[in-house]
mmCIF file of C-alpha atoms in Angstrom:
data_model
loop_
_atom_site.group_PDB
_atom_site.id
_atom_site.type_symbol
_atom_site.label_atom_id
_atom_site.label_comp_id
_atom_site.label_asym_id
_atom_site.label_seq_id
_atom_site.Cartn_x
_atom_site.Cartn_y
_atom_site.Cartn_z
ATOM 1 C CA UNK A 1 20.535 15.164 -3.088
ATOM 2 C CA UNK A 2 19.503 14.341 -6.589
ATOM 3 C CA UNK A 3 19.536 17.142 -9.110
ATOM 4 C CA UNK A 4 16.840 17.142 -11.735
ATOM 5 C CA UNK A 5 18.326 17.421 -15.202
ATOM 6 C CA UNK A 6 17.157 16.638 -18.691
ATOM 7 C CA UNK A 7 20.175 14.363 -19.168
ATOM 8 C CA UNK A 8 20.340 11.591 -16.496
ATOM 9 C CA UNK A 9 24.127 11.423 -16.922
ATOM 10 C CA UNK A 10 24.364 14.996 -15.597
ATOM 11 C CA UNK A 11 22.370 14.367 -12.424
ATOM 12 C CA UNK A 12 24.092 13.575 -9.147
ATOM 13 C CA UNK A 13 23.526 10.168 -7.515
ATOM 14 C CA UNK A 14 21.087 9.607 -4.658
ATOM 15 C CA UNK A 15 22.579 9.753 -1.149
ATOM 16 C CA UNK A 16 20.986 8.701 2.092
ATOM 17 C CA UNK A 17 19.224 5.948 3.909
ATOM 18 C CA UNK A 18 15.769 4.627 3.273
ATOM 19 C CA UNK A 19 13.816 3.006 6.060
ATOM 20 C CA UNK A 20 10.941 1.047 4.557
ATOM 21 C CA UNK A 21 7.903 -0.058 6.550
ATOM 22 C CA UNK A 22 5.033 -2.173 5.273
ATOM 23 C CA UNK A 23 1.907 -2.965 7.280
ATOM 24 C CA UNK A 24 -0.628 -5.467 5.979
ATOM 25 C CA UNK A 25 -3.168 -7.775 7.598
ATOM 26 C CA UNK A 26 -2.055 -6.884 11.124
ATOM 27 C CA UNK A 27 1.631 -7.549 10.460
ATOM 28 C CA UNK A 28 4.496 -5.080 10.113
ATOM 29 C CA UNK A 29 7.860 -5.372 8.378
ATOM 30 C CA UNK A 30 10.530 -2.683 8.709
ATOM 31 C CA UNK A 31 13.901 -2.711 6.951
ATOM 32 C CA UNK A 32 16.832 -0.403 6.281
ATOM 33 C CA UNK A 33 20.283 -0.527 4.788
ATOM 34 C CA UNK A 34 23.419 -0.941 6.910
ATOM 35 C CA UNK A 35 25.807 1.547 5.329
ATOM 36 C CA UNK A 36 27.196 4.532 7.248
ATOM 37 C CA UNK A 37 29.216 7.012 5.239
ATOM 38 C CA UNK A 38 30.936 10.345 5.604
ATOM 39 C CA UNK A 39 30.802 12.030 2.231
ATOM 40 C CA UNK A 40 31.829 9.434 -0.342
ATOM 41 C CA UNK A 41 33.664 7.258 2.218
ATOM 42 C CA UNK A 42 31.909 4.209 3.670
ATOM 43 C CA UNK A 43 32.908 3.955 7.337
ATOM 44 C CA UNK A 44 30.671 1.030 8.295
ATOM 45 C CA UNK A 45 28.772 -1.410 6.134
ATOM 46 C CA UNK A 46 26.786 -3.342 8.747
ATOM 47 C CA UNK A 47 25.165 -0.766 11.060
ATOM 48 C CA UNK A 48 21.839 -1.643 12.702
ATOM 49 C CA UNK A 49 19.498 1.164 11.675
ATOM 50 C CA UNK A 50 16.380 -0.700 12.779
ATOM 51 C CA UNK A 51 16.020 -1.351 16.506
ATOM 52 C CA UNK A 52 13.468 -2.499 19.027
ATOM 53 C CA UNK A 53 12.705 -0.132 21.887
ATOM 54 C CA UNK A 54 11.203 -0.529 25.317
ATOM 55 C CA UNK A 55 10.454 -4.180 25.943
ATOM 56 C CA UNK A 56 10.344 -4.980 22.244
ATOM 57 C CA UNK A 57 6.879 -3.524 21.679
ATOM 58 C CA UNK A 58 8.180 -0.652 19.531
ATOM 59 C CA UNK A 59 10.297 -0.924 16.387
ATOM 60 C CA UNK A 60 12.043 2.113 14.951
ATOM 61 C CA UNK A 61 14.419 2.968 12.153
ATOM 62 C CA UNK A 62 16.686 5.958 11.715
ATOM 63 C CA UNK A 63 18.469 7.754 8.931
ATOM 64 C CA UNK A 64 20.710 10.797 8.899
ATOM 65 C CA UNK A 65 23.285 11.939 11.412
ATOM 66 C CA UNK A 66 24.102 8.753 13.308
ATOM 67 C CA UNK A 67 25.048 10.324 16.642
ATOM 68 C CA UNK A 68 21.867 12.406 16.701
ATOM 69 C CA UNK A 69 19.773 9.376 15.818
ATOM 70 C CA UNK A 70 21.261 7.267 18.629
ATOM 71 C CA UNK A 71 20.639 10.084 21.124
ATOM 72 C CA UNK A 72 17.018 10.410 20.021
ATOM 73 C CA UNK A 73 16.523 6.622 20.216
ATOM 74 C CA UNK A 74 17.896 6.580 23.782
ATOM 75 C CA UNK A 75 15.603 9.440 24.820
ATOM 76 C CA UNK A 76 12.584 7.757 23.230
ATOM 77 C CA UNK A 77 13.397 4.471 24.945
ATOM 78 C CA UNK A 78 13.561 6.275 28.307
ATOM 79 C CA UNK A 79 10.147 7.846 27.673
ATOM 80 C CA UNK A 80 8.645 4.505 26.577
ATOM 81 C CA UNK A 81 9.816 2.968 29.856
ATOM 82 C CA UNK A 82 8.479 5.985 31.775
ATOM 83 C CA UNK A 83 5.037 5.735 30.111
ATOM 84 C CA UNK A 84 4.456 2.007 29.411
ATOM 85 C CA UNK A 85 1.611 1.309 27.010
ATOM 86 C CA UNK A 86 1.330 5.014 26.080
ATOM 87 C CA UNK A 87 3.385 5.319 22.892
ATOM 88 C CA UNK A 88 1.833 8.614 21.785
ATOM 89 C CA UNK A 89 2.585 10.220 25.150
ATOM 90 C CA UNK A 90 6.153 8.886 25.096
ATOM 91 C CA UNK A 91 6.717 10.383 21.631
ATOM 92 C CA UNK A 92 5.458 13.879 22.467
#
């Protein structure tokens, strides 16, 4: 986390993933970085943090604990297949 300080040299650097989504004129773009790290050590530099779910009708991105994110993506994909065309119901 970033610490607020009057002197920028004393603040700690930002850590974490950003998933950015832009929707305009009926089109959507979603992007994220590919770096996975444990503390200050980069363990993978080309991870796919943006994935399609279901039959490609849903796009999602994740950040945070990788194992937890993959588990949640798998569960969501199962629900999307269970309730086709009902994204809100699948997410609840």
